[in-house]
Every structure is written in structure tokens, then in C-alpha cells.
JSON list of C-alpha atoms in Angstrom, two decimals:
[
{"chain": "A", "resi": 881, "resn": "MET", "atom": "CA", "xyz": [-34.30, 3.40, -13.89]},
{"chain": "A", "resi": 882, "resn": "ASN", "atom": "CA", "xyz": [-30.84, 4.60, -14.89]},
{"chain": "A", "resi": 883, "resn": "LEU", "atom": "CA", "xyz": [-28.98, 3.72, -11.70]},
{"chain": "A", "resi": 884, "resn": "LEU", "atom": "CA", "xyz": [-25.59, 4.85, -12.96]},
{"chain": "A", "resi": 885, "resn": "GLY", "atom": "CA", "xyz": [-26.99, 8.21, -14.04]},
{"chain": "A", "resi": 886, "resn": "ASP", "atom": "CA", "xyz": [-28.77, 8.62, -10.72]},
{"chain": "A", "resi": 887, "resn": "ALA", "atom": "CA", "xyz": [-25.54, 7.79, -8.88]},
{"chain": "A", "resi": 888, "resn": "ILE", "atom": "CA", "xyz": [-23.55, 10.36, -10.83]},
{"chain": "A", "resi": 889, "resn": "GLY", "atom": "CA", "xyz": [-26.31, 12.89, -10.29]},
{"chain": "A", "resi": 890, "resn": "TRP", "atom": "CA", "xyz": [-26.19, 12.21, -6.54]},
{"chain": "A", "resi": 891, "resn": "ILE", "atom": "CA", "xyz": [-22.40, 12.75, -6.49]},
{"chain": "A", "resi": 892, "resn": "PHE", "atom": "CA", "xyz": [-22.68, 16.17, -8.12]},
{"chain": "A", "resi": 893, "resn": "SER", "atom": "CA", "xyz": [-25.86, 17.24, -6.35]},
{"chain": "A", "resi": 894, "resn": "GLY", "atom": "CA", "xyz": [-24.00, 18.68, -3.36]},
{"chain": "A", "resi": 895, "resn": "ASP", "atom": "CA", "xyz": [-26.55, 17.12, -1.01]},
{"chain": "A", "resi": 896, "resn": "PRO", "atom": "CA", "xyz": [-25.53, 13.61, 0.15]},
{"chain": "A", "resi": 897, "resn": "GLY", "atom": "CA", "xyz": [-28.78, 13.19, 2.06]},
{"chain": "A", "resi": 898, "resn": "ARG", "atom": "CA", "xyz": [-29.93, 13.39, 5.63]},
{"chain": "A", "resi": 899, "resn": "GLY", "atom": "CA", "xyz": [-27.65, 11.59, 8.06]},
{"chain": "A", "resi": 900, "resn": "PHE", "atom": "CA", "xyz": [-24.68, 11.43, 5.69]},
{"chain": "A", "resi": 901, "resn": "ASP", "atom": "CA", "xyz": [-21.49, 13.44, 5.87]},
{"chain": "A", "resi": 902, "resn": "ALA", "atom": "CA", "xyz": [-20.64, 15.76, 3.00]},
{"chain": "A", "resi": 903, "resn": "ILE", "atom": "CA", "xyz": [-18.67, 14.00, 0.28]},
{"chain": "A", "resi": 904, "resn": "PRO", "atom": "CA", "xyz": [-15.48, 16.13, 0.72]},
{"chain": "A", "resi": 905, "resn": "LEU", "atom": "CA", "xyz": [-15.52, 15.35, 4.44]},
{"chain": "A", "resi": 906, "resn": "ALA", "atom": "CA", "xyz": [-15.98, 11.63, 3.79]},
{"chain": "A", "resi": 907, "resn": "ILE", "atom": "CA", "xyz": [-13.08, 11.65, 1.32]},
{"chain": "A", "resi": 908, "resn": "GLY", "atom": "CA", "xyz": [-10.94, 13.45, 3.89]},
{"chain": "A", "resi": 909, "resn": "VAL", "atom": "CA", "xyz": [-11.73, 10.82, 6.55]},
{"chain": "A", "resi": 910, "resn": "GLN", "atom": "CA", "xyz": [-10.93, 8.04, 4.07]},
{"chain": "A", "resi": 911, "resn": "LEU", "atom": "CA", "xyz": [-7.56, 9.60, 3.24]},
{"chain": "A", "resi": 912, "resn": "LEU", "atom": "CA", "xyz": [-6.75, 10.43, 6.87]},
{"chain": "A", "resi": 913, "resn": "TYR", "atom": "CA", "xyz": [-7.15, 6.85, 8.10]},
{"chain": "A", "resi": 914, "resn": "THR", "atom": "CA", "xyz": [-5.17, 5.61, 5.10]},
{"chain": "A", "resi": 915, "resn": "LEU", "atom": "CA", "xyz": [-2.34, 8.07, 5.72]},
{"chain": "A", "resi": 916, "resn": "ILE", "atom": "CA", "xyz": [-2.10, 7.33, 9.46]},
{"chain": "A", "resi": 917, "resn": "ALA", "atom": "CA", "xyz": [-2.09, 3.56, 8.91]},
{"chain": "A", "resi": 918, "resn": "VAL", "atom": "CA", "xyz": [0.50, 3.60, 6.11]},
{"chain": "A", "resi": 919, "resn": "VAL", "atom": "CA", "xyz": [2.82, 5.96, 8.01]},
{"chain": "A", "resi": 920, "resn": "ILE", "atom": "CA", "xyz": [2.72, 3.82, 11.18]},
{"chain": "A", "resi": 921, "resn": "ALA", "atom": "CA", "xyz": [3.19, 0.64, 9.16]},
{"chain": "A", "resi": 922, "resn": "GLY", "atom": "CA", "xyz": [6.09, 2.26, 7.29]},
{"chain": "A", "resi": 923, "resn": "VAL", "atom": "CA", "xyz": [7.85, 3.22, 10.52]},
{"chain": "A", "resi": 924, "resn": "ILE", "atom": "CA", "xyz": [7.63, -0.44, 11.58]},
{"chain": "A", "resi": 925, "resn": "ALA", "atom": "CA", "xyz": [8.19, -2.29, 8.30]},
{"chain": "A", "resi": 926, "resn": "ILE", "atom": "CA", "xyz": [10.62, -0.21, 6.24]},
{"chain": "A", "resi": 927, "resn": "PRO", "atom": "CA", "xyz": [13.59, -0.20, 8.68]},
{"chain": "A", "resi": 928, "resn": "LEU", "atom": "CA", "xyz": [13.01, -3.91, 9.31]},
{"chain": "A", "resi": 929, "resn": "GLY", "atom": "CA", "xyz": [12.89, -4.61, 5.57]},
{"chain": "A", "resi": 930, "resn": "TRP", "atom": "CA", "xyz": [16.07, -2.62, 4.97]},
{"chain": "A", "resi": 931, "resn": "TYR", "atom": "CA", "xyz": [17.83, -4.55, 7.73]},
{"chain": "A", "resi": 932, "resn": "ILE", "atom": "CA", "xyz": [16.75, -7.86, 6.19]},
{"chain": "A", "resi": 933, "resn": "GLY", "atom": "CA", "xyz": [17.75, -6.78, 2.70]},
{"chain": "A", "resi": 934, "resn": "HIS", "atom": "CA", "xyz": [21.10, -5.36, 3.81]},
{"chain": "A", "resi": 935, "resn": "THR", "atom": "CA", "xyz": [22.18, -8.22, 6.05]},
{"chain": "A", "resi": 936, "resn": "GLY", "atom": "CA", "xyz": [20.31, -11.12, 4.44]},
{"chain": "A", "resi": 937, "resn": "LYS", "atom": "CA", "xyz": [19.16, -12.23, 7.90]},
{"chain": "A", "resi": 938, "resn": "GLY", "atom": "CA", "xyz": [15.59, -13.07, 8.83]},
{"chain": "A", "resi": 939, "resn": "ARG", "atom": "CA", "xyz": [14.18, -13.26, 5.31]},
{"chain": "A", "resi": 940, "resn": "GLU", "atom": "CA", "xyz": [12.29, -16.50, 5.99]},
{"chain": "A", "resi": 941, "resn": "ILE", "atom": "CA", "xyz": [10.75, -15.02, 9.13]},
{"chain": "A", "resi": 942, "resn": "ALA", "atom": "CA", "xyz": [9.72, -11.89, 7.22]},
{"chain": "A", "resi": 943, "resn": "VAL", "atom": "CA", "xyz": [8.10, -13.96, 4.48]},
{"chain": "A", "resi": 944, "resn": "ALA", "atom": "CA", "xyz": [6.22, -16.02, 7.08]},
{"chain": "A", "resi": 945, "resn": "ILE", "atom": "CA", "xyz": [5.02, -12.91, 8.92]},
{"chain": "A", "resi": 946, "resn": "SER", "atom": "CA", "xyz": [3.94, -11.26, 5.66]},
{"chain": "A", "resi": 947, "resn": "GLY", "atom": "CA", "xyz": [2.02, -14.34, 4.60]},
{"chain": "A", "resi": 948, "resn": "ALA", "atom": "CA", "xyz": [0.30, -14.65, 7.96]},
{"chain": "A", "resi": 949, "resn": "ALA", "atom": "CA", "xyz": [-0.65, -10.96, 8.00]},
{"chain": "A", "resi": 950, "resn": "ARG", "atom": "CA", "xyz": [-2.10, -11.19, 4.49]},
{"chain": "A", "resi": 951, "resn": "ALA", "atom": "CA", "xyz": [-4.27, -14.11, 5.59]},
{"chain": "A", "resi": 952, "resn": "ILE", "atom": "CA", "xyz": [-5.89, -12.21, 8.49]},
{"chain": "A", "resi": 953, "resn": "PRO", "atom": "CA", "xyz": [-9.41, -11.01, 7.53]},
{"chain": "A", "resi": 954, "resn": "SER", "atom": "CA", "xyz": [-9.43, -7.25, 8.04]},
{"chain": "A", "resi": 955, "resn": "PHE", "atom": "CA", "xyz": [-13.12, -7.05, 8.89]},
{"chain": "A", "resi": 956, "resn": "GLY", "atom": "CA", "xyz": [-12.86, -9.79, 11.48]},
{"chain": "A", "resi": 957, "resn": "LEU", "atom": "CA", "xyz": [-9.79, -8.18, 13.03]},
{"chain": "A", "resi": 958, "resn": "LEU", "atom": "CA", "xyz": [-11.55, -4.81, 13.14]},
{"chain": "A", "resi": 959, "resn": "ILE", "atom": "CA", "xyz": [-14.57, -6.23, 14.97]},
{"chain": "A", "resi": 960, "resn": "LEU", "atom": "CA", "xyz": [-12.38, -8.24, 17.36]},
{"chain": "A", "resi": 961, "resn": "LEU", "atom": "CA", "xyz": [-10.23, -5.24, 18.27]},
{"chain": "A", "resi": 962, "resn": "THR", "atom": "CA", "xyz": [-13.31, -3.06, 18.70]},
{"chain": "A", "resi": 963, "resn": "LEU", "atom": "CA", "xyz": [-14.71, -5.57, 21.20]},
{"chain": "A", "resi": 964, "resn": "LEU", "atom": "CA", "xyz": [-11.38, -5.92, 23.01]},
{"chain": "A", "resi": 965, "resn": "LEU", "atom": "CA", "xyz": [-10.55, -2.19, 23.20]},
{"chain": "A", "resi": 966, "resn": "GLY", "atom": "CA", "xyz": [-14.11, -1.01, 23.76]},
{"chain": "A", "resi": 967, "resn": "VAL", "atom": "CA", "xyz": [-16.41, 1.32, 21.88]},
{"chain": "A", "resi": 968, "resn": "LEU", "atom": "CA", "xyz": [-14.50, 4.35, 23.16]},
{"chain": "A", "resi": 969, "resn": "HIS", "atom": "CA", "xyz": [-11.42, 3.25, 21.25]},
{"chain": "A", "resi": 970, "resn": "LYS", "atom": "CA", "xyz": [-12.92, 2.44, 17.86]},
{"chain": "A", "resi": 971, "resn": "PRO", "atom": "CA", "xyz": [-10.50, 4.71, 15.94]},
{"chain": "A", "resi": 972, "resn": "GLU", "atom": "CA", "xyz": [-7.51, 2.96, 17.55]},
{"chain": "A", "resi": 973, "resn": "ALA", "atom": "CA", "xyz": [-8.99, -0.44, 16.69]},
{"chain": "A", "resi": 974, "resn": "ALA", "atom": "CA", "xyz": [-9.45, 0.62, 13.07]},
{"chain": "A", "resi": 975, "resn": "VAL", "atom": "CA", "xyz": [-5.93, 2.01, 12.76]},
{"chain": "A", "resi": 976, "resn": "ILE", "atom": "CA", "xyz": [-4.38, -1.16, 14.20]},
{"chain": "A", "resi": 977, "resn": "SER", "atom": "CA", "xyz": [-6.36, -3.27, 11.72]},
{"chain": "A", "resi": 978, "resn": "PHE", "atom": "CA", "xyz": [-5.21, -1.16, 8.79]},
{"chain": "A", "resi": 979, "resn": "VAL", "atom": "CA", "xyz": [-1.59, -1.14, 9.99]},
{"chain": "A", "resi": 980, "resn": "VAL", "atom": "CA", "xyz": [-1.59, -4.95, 10.06]},
{"chain": "A", "resi": 981, "resn": "LEU", "atom": "CA", "xyz": [-2.95, -4.90, 6.50]},
{"chain": "A", "resi": 982, "resn": "ALA", "atom": "CA", "xyz": [-0.27, -2.47, 5.26]},
{"chain": "A", "resi": 983, "resn": "ILE", "atom": "CA", "xyz": [2.82, -4.08, 6.82]},
{"chain": "A", "resi": 984, "resn": "PRO", "atom": "CA", "xyz": [3.26, -7.05, 4.41]},
{"chain": "A", "resi": 985, "resn": "SER", "atom": "CA", "xyz": [3.50, -4.95, 1.23]},
{"chain": "A", "resi": 986, "resn": "LEU", "atom": "CA", "xyz": [5.77, -2.38, 2.87]},
{"chain": "A", "resi": 987, "resn": "LEU", "atom": "CA", "xyz": [8.06, -5.03, 4.33]},
{"chain": "A", "resi": 988, "resn": "ALA", "atom": "CA", "xyz": [8.27, -6.89, 1.02]},
{"chain": "A", "resi": 989, "resn": "GLY", "atom": "CA", "xyz": [8.91, -3.69, -0.93]},
{"chain": "A", "resi": 990, "resn": "ALA", "atom": "CA", "xyz": [11.72, -2.70, 1.42]},
{"chain": "A", "resi": 991, "resn": "TYR", "atom": "CA", "xyz": [13.71, -5.93, 1.42]},
{"chain": "A", "resi": 992, "resn": "THR", "atom": "CA", "xyz": [13.07, -6.98, -2.20]},
{"chain": "A", "resi": 993, "resn": "GLY", "atom": "CA", "xyz": [14.26, -3.56, -3.32]},
{"chain": "A", "resi": 994, "resn": "PHE", "atom": "CA", "xyz": [17.66, -4.38, -1.82]},
{"chain": "A", "resi": 995, "resn": "GLU", "atom": "CA", "xyz": [17.64, -7.97, -3.07]},
{"chain": "A", "resi": 996, "resn": "ALA", "atom": "CA", "xyz": [17.09, -6.84, -6.65]},
{"chain": "A", "resi": 997, "resn": "ILE", "atom": "CA", "xyz": [20.33, -4.83, -6.65]},
{"chain": "A", "resi": 998, "resn": "ASP", "atom": "CA", "xyz": [23.21, -6.38, -8.56]},
{"chain": "A", "resi": 999, "resn": "ARG", "atom": "CA", "xyz": [25.66, -7.64, -5.93]},
{"chain": "A", "resi": 1000, "resn": "ARG", "atom": "CA", "xyz": [28.56, -6.45, -8.09]},
{"chain": "A", "resi": 1001, "resn": "VAL", "atom": "CA", "xyz": [27.52, -2.85, -7.46]},
{"chain": "A", "resi": 1002, "resn": "ILE", "atom": "CA", "xyz": [27.72, -3.39, -3.70]},
{"chain": "A", "resi": 1003, "resn": "ASP", "atom": "CA", "xyz": [31.02, -5.24, -4.00]},
{"chain": "A", "resi": 1004, "resn": "ALA", "atom": "CA", "xyz": [32.39, -2.32, -6.02]},
{"chain": "A", "resi": 1005, "resn": "GLY", "atom": "CA", "xyz": [31.36, 0.06, -3.24]},
{"chain": "A", "resi": 1006, "resn": "ARG", "atom": "CA", "xyz": [33.14, -2.05, -0.64]},
{"chain": "A", "resi": 1007, "resn": "SER", "atom": "CA", "xyz": [36.26, -2.26, -2.80]},
{"chain": "A", "resi": 1008, "resn": "MET", "atom": "CA", "xyz": [36.31, 1.55, -2.91]},
{"chain": "A", "resi": 1009, "resn": "GLY", "atom": "CA", "xyz": [36.42, 1.64, 0.90]},
{"chain": "A", "resi": 1010, "resn": "MET", "atom": "CA", "xyz": [32.80, 2.59, 1.57]},
{"chain": "A", "resi": 1011, "resn": "THR", "atom": "CA", "xyz": [31.49, 1.77, 5.03]},
{"chain": "A", "resi": 1012, "resn": "GLU", "atom": "CA", "xyz": [28.35, -0.33, 5.53]},
{"chain": "A", "resi": 1013, "resn": "SER", "atom": "CA", "xyz": [26.43, 2.84, 6.38]},
{"chain": "A", "resi": 1014, "resn": "GLN", "atom": "CA", "xyz": [27.58, 4.52, 3.16]},
{"chain": "A", "resi": 1015, "resn": "ILE", "atom": "CA", "xyz": [26.66, 1.43, 1.13]},
{"chain": "A", "resi": 1016, "resn": "LEU", "atom": "CA", "xyz": [23.22, 1.46, 2.73]},
{"chain": "A", "resi": 1017, "resn": "TRP", "atom": "CA", "xyz": [22.40, 5.13, 2.11]},
{"chain": "A", "resi": 1018, "resn": "ARG", "atom": "CA", "xyz": [24.34, 5.81, -1.09]},
{"chain": "A", "resi": 1019, "resn": "ILE", "atom": "CA", "xyz": [23.78, 2.56, -2.98]},
{"chain": "A", "resi": 1020, "resn": "GLU", "atom": "CA", "xyz": [21.07, 0.33, -1.57]},
{"chain": "A", "resi": 1021, "resn": "VAL", "atom": "CA", "xyz": [18.44, 2.88, -0.58]},
{"chain": "A", "resi": 1022, "resn": "PRO", "atom": "CA", "xyz": [18.51, 4.87, -3.87]},
{"chain": "A", "resi": 1023, "resn": "LEU", "atom": "CA", "xyz": [18.57, 1.73, -6.04]},
{"chain": "A", "resi": 1024, "resn": "GLY", "atom": "CA", "xyz": [15.90, -0.02, -3.94]},
{"chain": "A", "resi": 1025, "resn": "LEU", "atom": "CA", "xyz": [13.61, 3.01, -3.83]},
{"chain": "A", "resi": 1026, "resn": "PRO", "atom": "CA", "xyz": [11.47, 2.11, -6.90]},
{"chain": "A", "resi": 1027, "resn": "LEU", "atom": "CA", "xyz": [10.43, -1.24, -5.42]},
{"chain": "A", "resi": 1028, "resn": "LEU", "atom": "CA", "xyz": [9.88, 0.38, -2.02]},
{"chain": "A", "resi": 1029, "resn": "VAL", "atom": "CA", "xyz": [7.55, 2.92, -3.62]},
{"chain": "A", "resi": 1030, "resn": "GLY", "atom": "CA", "xyz": [5.83, -0.01, -5.32]},
{"chain": "A", "resi": 1031, "resn": "GLY", "atom": "CA", "xyz": [5.29, -1.58, -1.91]},
{"chain": "A", "resi": 1032, "resn": "ILE", "atom": "CA", "xyz": [3.96, 1.70, -0.51]},
{"chain": "A", "resi": 1033, "resn": "ARG", "atom": "CA", "xyz": [1.68, 1.96, -3.54]},
{"chain": "A", "resi": 1034, "resn": "ALA", "atom": "CA", "xyz": [0.26, -1.53, -2.98]},
{"chain": "A", "resi": 1035, "resn": "ALA", "atom": "CA", "xyz": [-0.16, -0.96, 0.77]},
{"chain": "A", "resi": 1036, "resn": "THR", "atom": "CA", "xyz": [-1.88, 2.40, 0.26]},
{"chain": "A", "resi": 1037, "resn": "LEU", "atom": "CA", "xyz": [-4.39, 1.02, -2.23]},
{"chain": "A", "resi": 1038, "resn": "GLN", "atom": "CA", "xyz": [-5.16, -1.98, 0.00]},
{"chain": "A", "resi": 1039, "resn": "VAL", "atom": "CA", "xyz": [-5.72, 0.22, 3.03]},
{"chain": "A", "resi": 1040, "resn": "LEU", "atom": "CA", "xyz": [-7.66, 2.86, 1.07]},
{"chain": "A", "resi": 1041, "resn": "ALA", "atom": "CA", "xyz": [-10.14, 0.25, -0.15]},
{"chain": "A", "resi": 1042, "resn": "THR", "atom": "CA", "xyz": [-10.37, -1.45, 3.25]},
{"chain": "A", "resi": 1043, "resn": "VAL", "atom": "CA", "xyz": [-11.00, 1.79, 5.17]},
{"chain": "A", "resi": 1044, "resn": "THR", "atom": "CA", "xyz": [-14.49, 1.52, 3.68]},
{"chain": "A", "resi": 1045, "resn": "ILE", "atom": "CA", "xyz": [-15.37, -1.06, 6.35]},
{"chain": "A", "resi": 1046, "resn": "ALA", "atom": "CA", "xyz": [-14.67, 1.50, 9.10]},
{"chain": "A", "resi": 1047, "resn": "ALA", "atom": "CA", "xyz": [-18.21, 2.75, 8.53]},
{"chain": "A", "resi": 1048, "resn": "TYR", "atom": "CA", "xyz": [-19.47, -0.50, 10.09]},
{"chain": "A", "resi": 1049, "resn": "ILE", "atom": "CA", "xyz": [-18.33, 0.78, 13.47]},
{"chain": "A", "resi": 1050, "resn": "GLY", "atom": "CA", "xyz": [-19.45, 4.35, 12.84]},
{"chain": "A", "resi": 1051, "resn": "LEU", "atom": "CA", "xyz": [-16.17, 5.99, 11.83]},
{"chain": "A", "resi": 1052, "resn": "GLY", "atom": "CA", "xyz": [-17.47, 7.56, 8.63]},
{"chain": "A", "resi": 1053, "resn": "GLY", "atom": "CA", "xyz": [-15.55, 7.73, 5.39]},
{"chain": "A", "resi": 1054, "resn": "LEU", "atom": "CA", "xyz": [-16.88, 6.75, 1.99]},
{"chain": "A", "resi": 1055, "resn": "GLY", "atom": "CA", "xyz": [-18.08, 3.42, 3.33]},
{"chain": "A", "resi": 1056, "resn": "GLN", "atom": "CA", "xyz": [-21.02, 5.12, 5.07]},
{"chain": "A", "resi": 1057, "resn": "TYR", "atom": "CA", "xyz": [-22.70, 5.68, 1.71]},
{"chain": "A", "resi": 1058, "resn": "ILE", "atom": "CA", "xyz": [-22.42, 2.02, 0.77]},
{"chain": "A", "resi": 1059, "resn": "ILE", "atom": "CA", "xyz": [-23.36, 0.52, 4.13]},
{"chain": "A", "resi": 1060, "resn": "ALA", "atom": "CA", "xyz": [-26.15, 2.87, 5.18]},
{"chain": "A", "resi": 1061, "resn": "ALA", "atom": "CA", "xyz": [-27.73, 2.93, 1.72]},
{"chain": "A", "resi": 1062, "resn": "ILE", "atom": "CA", "xyz": [-28.43, -0.82, 1.69]},
{"chain": "A", "resi": 1063, "resn": "PRO", "atom": "CA", "xyz": [-31.24, -0.86, 4.32]},
{"chain": "A", "resi": 1064, "resn": "LEU", "atom": "CA", "xyz": [-32.58, 2.40, 2.88]},
{"chain": "A", "resi": 1065, "resn": "ARG", "atom": "CA", "xyz": [-32.65, 0.88, -0.61]},
{"chain": "A", "resi": 1066, "resn": "ARG", "atom": "CA", "xyz": [-31.00, 4.02, -1.92]},
{"chain": "A", "resi": 1067, "resn": "PHE", "atom": "CA", "xyz": [-29.13, 2.39, -4.77]},
{"chain": "A", "resi": 1068, "resn": "ASP", "atom": "CA", "xyz": [-28.09, 5.74, -6.20]},
{"chain": "A", "resi": 1069, "resn": "ILE", "atom": "CA", "xyz": [-26.17, 6.47, -2.99]},
{"chain": "A", "resi": 1070, "resn": "LEU", "atom": "CA", "xyz": [-24.77, 2.94, -2.82]},
{"chain": "A", "resi": 1071, "resn": "ILE", "atom": "CA", "xyz": [-23.46, 3.02, -6.38]},
{"chain": "A", "resi": 1072, "resn": "GLY", "atom": "CA", "xyz": [-22.29, 6.61, -5.97]},
{"chain": "A", "resi": 1073, "resn": "GLY", "atom": "CA", "xyz": [-20.26, 5.64, -2.90]},
{"chain": "A", "resi": 1074, "resn": "ALA", "atom": "CA", "xyz": [-18.70, 2.73, -4.79]},
{"chain": "A", "resi": 1075, "resn": "ILE", "atom": "CA", "xyz": [-17.81, 5.05, -7.67]},
{"chain": "A", "resi": 1076, "resn": "LEU", "atom": "CA", "xyz": [-16.17, 7.51, -5.29]},
{"chain": "A", "resi": 1077, "resn": "VAL", "atom": "CA", "xyz": [-14.03, 4.76, -3.72]},
{"chain": "A", "resi": 1078, "resn": "ALA", "atom": "CA", "xyz": [-12.98, 3.48, -7.15]},
{"chain": "A", "resi": 1079, "resn": "VAL", "atom": "CA", "xyz": [-12.15, 6.93, -8.54]},
{"chain": "A", "resi": 1080, "resn": "LEU", "atom": "CA", "xyz": [-10.19, 7.88, -5.43]},
{"chain": "A", "resi": 1081, "resn": "ALA", "atom": "CA", "xyz": [-8.19, 4.64, -5.66]},
{"chain": "A", "resi": 1082, "resn": "LEU", "atom": "CA", "xyz": [-7.45, 5.24, -9.36]},
{"chain": "A", "resi": 1083, "resn": "VAL", "atom": "CA", "xyz": [-6.24, 8.78, -8.67]},
{"chain": "A", "resi": 1084, "resn": "ILE", "atom": "CA", "xyz": [-3.96, 7.64, -5.84]},
{"chain": "A", "resi": 1085, "resn": "ASP", "atom": "CA", "xyz": [-2.67, 4.76, -7.97]},
{"chain": "A", "resi": 1086, "resn": "GLY", "atom": "CA", "xyz": [-1.87, 7.13, -10.82]},
{"chain": "A", "resi": 1087, "resn": "LEU", "atom": "CA", "xyz": [0.06, 9.46, -8.53]},
{"chain": "A", "resi": 1088, "resn": "PHE", "atom": "CA", "xyz": [2.10, 6.58, -7.11]},
{"chain": "A", "resi": 1089, "resn": "ALA", "atom": "CA", "xyz": [2.76, 5.23, -10.61]},
{"chain": "A", "resi": 1090, "resn": "LEU", "atom": "CA", "xyz": [4.21, 8.62, -11.55]},
{"chain": "A", "resi": 1091, "resn": "LEU", "atom": "CA", "xyz": [6.25, 8.76, -8.34]},
{"chain": "A", "resi": 1092, "resn": "GLN", "atom": "CA", "xyz": [7.55, 5.24, -8.89]},
{"chain": "A", "resi": 1093, "resn": "HIS", "atom": "CA", "xyz": [8.78, 6.29, -12.32]},
{"chain": "A", "resi": 1094, "resn": "LEU", "atom": "CA", "xyz": [10.41, 9.46, -11.01]},
{"chain": "A", "resi": 1095, "resn": "VAL", "atom": "CA", "xyz": [12.40, 7.75, -8.24]},
{"chain": "A", "resi": 1096, "resn": "VAL", "atom": "CA", "xyz": [14.19, 5.44, -10.66]},
{"chain": "A", "resi": 1097, "resn": "PRO", "atom": "CA", "xyz": [17.79, 6.73, -10.94]},
{"chain": "A", "resi": 1098, "resn": "ARG", "atom": "CA", "xyz": [18.34, 8.48, -14.26]},
{"chain": "A", "resi": 1099, "resn": "GLY", "atom": "CA", "xyz": [21.10, 6.16, -15.42]},
{"chain": "A", "resi": 1100, "resn": "ILE", "atom": "CA", "xyz": [19.07, 3.02, -14.70]},
{"chain": "A", "resi": 1101, "resn": "ARG", "atom": "CA", "xyz": [16.02, 4.53, -16.40]},
{"chain": "A", "resi": 1102, "resn": "ALA", "atom": "CA", "xyz": [18.05, 5.22, -19.55]},
{"chain": "A", "resi": 1103, "resn": "ALA", "atom": "CA", "xyz": [19.61, 1.77, -19.54]},
{"chain": "A", "resi": 1104, "resn": "GLY", "atom": "CA", "xyz": [16.25, 0.10, -18.92]},
{"chain": "A", "resi": 1105, "resn": "SER", "atom": "CA", "xyz": [14.56, 1.95, -21.78]},
{"chain": "A", "resi": 1106, "resn": "ALA", "atom": "CA", "xyz": [17.41, 1.06, -24.12]},
{"chain": "A", "resi": 1107, "resn": "GLN", "atom": "CA", "xyz": [17.44, -2.64, -23.17]},
{"chain": "A", "resi": 1108, "resn": "PRO", "atom": "CA", "xyz": [14.04, -3.53, -21.67]},
{"chain": "A", "resi": 1109, "resn": "GLN", "atom": "CA", "xyz": [14.38, -7.18, -22.63]},
{"chain": "A", "resi": 1110, "resn": "ARG", "atom": "CA", "xyz": [17.39, -7.66, -20.34]},
{"chain": "A", "resi": 1111, "resn": "ARG", "atom": "CA", "xyz": [15.61, -7.25, -17.01]},
{"chain": "A", "resi": 1112, "resn": "SER", "atom": "CA", "xyz": [16.85, -10.05, -14.80]},
{"chain": "A", "resi": 1113, "resn": "ALA", "atom": "CA", "xyz": [14.68, -12.82, -13.42]},
{"chain": "A", "resi": 1114, "resn": "ARG", "atom": "CA", "xyz": [15.65, -11.62, -9.92]},
{"chain": "A", "resi": 1115, "resn": "GLN", "atom": "CA", "xyz": [14.23, -8.15, -10.64]},
{"chain": "A", "resi": 1116, "resn": "ARG", "atom": "CA", "xyz": [10.99, -9.60, -12.00]},
{"chain": "A", "resi": 1117, "resn": "ARG", "atom": "CA", "xyz": [10.56, -11.87, -8.97]},
{"chain": "A", "resi": 1118, "resn": "ALA", "atom": "CA", "xyz": [11.33, -8.99, -6.58]},
{"chain": "A", "resi": 1119, "resn": "GLU", "atom": "CA", "xyz": [8.75, -6.77, -8.28]},
{"chain": "A", "resi": 1120, "resn": "ALA", "atom": "CA", "xyz": [6.15, -9.55, -8.02]},
{"chain": "A", "resi": 1121, "resn": "ILE", "atom": "CA", "xyz": [6.82, -10.08, -4.30]},
{"chain": "A", "resi": 1122, "resn": "ALA", "atom": "CA", "xyz": [6.67, -6.32, -3.59]},
{"chain": "A", "resi": 1123, "resn": "VAL", "atom": "CA", "xyz": [3.09, -6.08, -4.85]},
{"chain": "A", "resi": 1124, "resn": "GLY", "atom": "CA", "xyz": [2.02, -9.31, -3.21]},
{"chain": "A", "resi": 1125, "resn": "ALA", "atom": "CA", "xyz": [2.00, -11.58, -6.26]},
{"chain": "A", "resi": 1126, "resn": "PRO", "atom": "CA", "xyz": [3.55, -15.04, -6.14]},
{"chain": "A", "resi": 1127, "resn": "ALA", "atom": "CA", "xyz": [7.06, -15.08, -7.52]},
{"chain": "A", "resi": 1128, "resn": "VAL", "atom": "CA", "xyz": [7.51, -17.17, -10.67]},
{"chain": "A", "resi": 1129, "resn": "PRO", "atom": "CA", "xyz": [10.37, -19.63, -10.29]},
{"chain": "A", "resi": 1130, "resn": "PRO", "atom": "CA", "xyz": [13.13, -19.39, -12.87]},
{"chain": "A", "resi": 1131, "resn": "ALA", "atom": "CA", "xyz": [12.78, -21.76, -15.81]},
{"chain": "A", "resi": 1132, "resn": "THR", "atom": "CA", "xyz": [15.12, -24.70, -15.89]},
{"chain": "A", "resi": 1133, "resn": "PRO", "atom": "CA", "xyz": [17.33, -24.91, -18.96]}
]
């Protein structure tokens, strides 16, 4: 049996099967939970990350919180919150679980974006008489935006993939095809659901990659393309932290 062919045929058949939501509706649910979770997490994490990056205070606490949040198993947290909040509040339990998942990448992207800025640029702004508010909005936010978008990109992809488990508590989304197809032994639906999740993630990742390129200030983009080998170790470490990778310590001479 050609399982891959059967899965692709199921995707384009227009009939997901009895008891399943239509594919466009499932994609919409997947994107809706992702959007809500990332927006709420952004409202919490981005101002906090900007404060840490601007003042230099609380970085160790932020790193500890981010590490602890990354270590929490999303599925376990979802089930625990569903039991604590009750079956009537399953959507709220799911959103809280996904917000906790999104916060570390957003927080890291916000404060590492500021940390990667050359301090001489900020000192030049202060020497010109700019206030702290002007330095924040005219220098730090624009220059830190690429790494912030990178953090949003990482958080969105993590949440988008994890929303699949929401089907375990009956909230729909693309996960319903994967979870419900296992006891039915409908491997075409199972593989088709996995393909849909993967393709959706690739499309979203491509859009964020384009956005991340567009938000780079024009002057920095030109300088970076002319001298790509001169990216500082600080910038490379900040980019690694923003996407959740371990930072590589600088080599000793």
C-alpha cells in the first residue's frame, strides 16, 4: 500500500471522514490557538525583555525563568491545568499551556536583541542629548527588532507544533487527524495530518524568515552583506540564545 499517496489523496479529497472537522477549519483552529498564545506571551515577555536589555537588570532571573519554562512538559501541563480548571475551561487551560511554552523564546529574543547592539551606538545617542526613552525607541528597538522577530518566529513554530496536542482534550485542530486515526488504523489520515502540520509550519517559518530579513535596517543590511565575516561573537551568541540554542563561549586566544 502506498501510504504517502493515500495520505496526499485524502488531503485533496475534500472529505476528511466522518467525525472529523473539515481541513480548512482544522487549520484555522490551529492558527487561532497559536495566534492567541503568542500574542498573550508577547504582551508579557517583550516589555520585560526590553526592560532587561535596556537596564541590564534581572538578566540572570530571566535566564533562569526561561530555562525552567523550557523544561516544563507541555502535554503534562495541559492535562494538569485541564484537571485543575475543569472540563468547562479546556480552552483556557490550553492557552495557558501554550503561553508558558512561548514566553522563553520571546523573552530571550527581546533582551538579546538589545544586548547585541554595539554599546558605542548607545553612547553616541546619549552624547547627542537623547533621553532614555528616545534611546529605547529610536535606537534599541529598531536595531533589536531582527532578533526579536527571530524569537517570535521560534515561539510561533514551537506553539504551532504543540497545539496538535490540544486534540487530546477535544479542542480540534490538525491534531485530531493524528490522534483519532490511531485507534481507527486509518494511516492515510494519520500521515495526512502529520503532513498538514509540517507544511503549515514550513509556510509560517518561511514568512517569518522573510519578515526577519525585511526588519533589518537598510544600512546594517548593506554593511552585513559587504562584510559578513565580521559579525561579532556577541551577535552570534545573542542569535543562538534567541532561538533557544546554547550559546557558544568565545574562544580563548
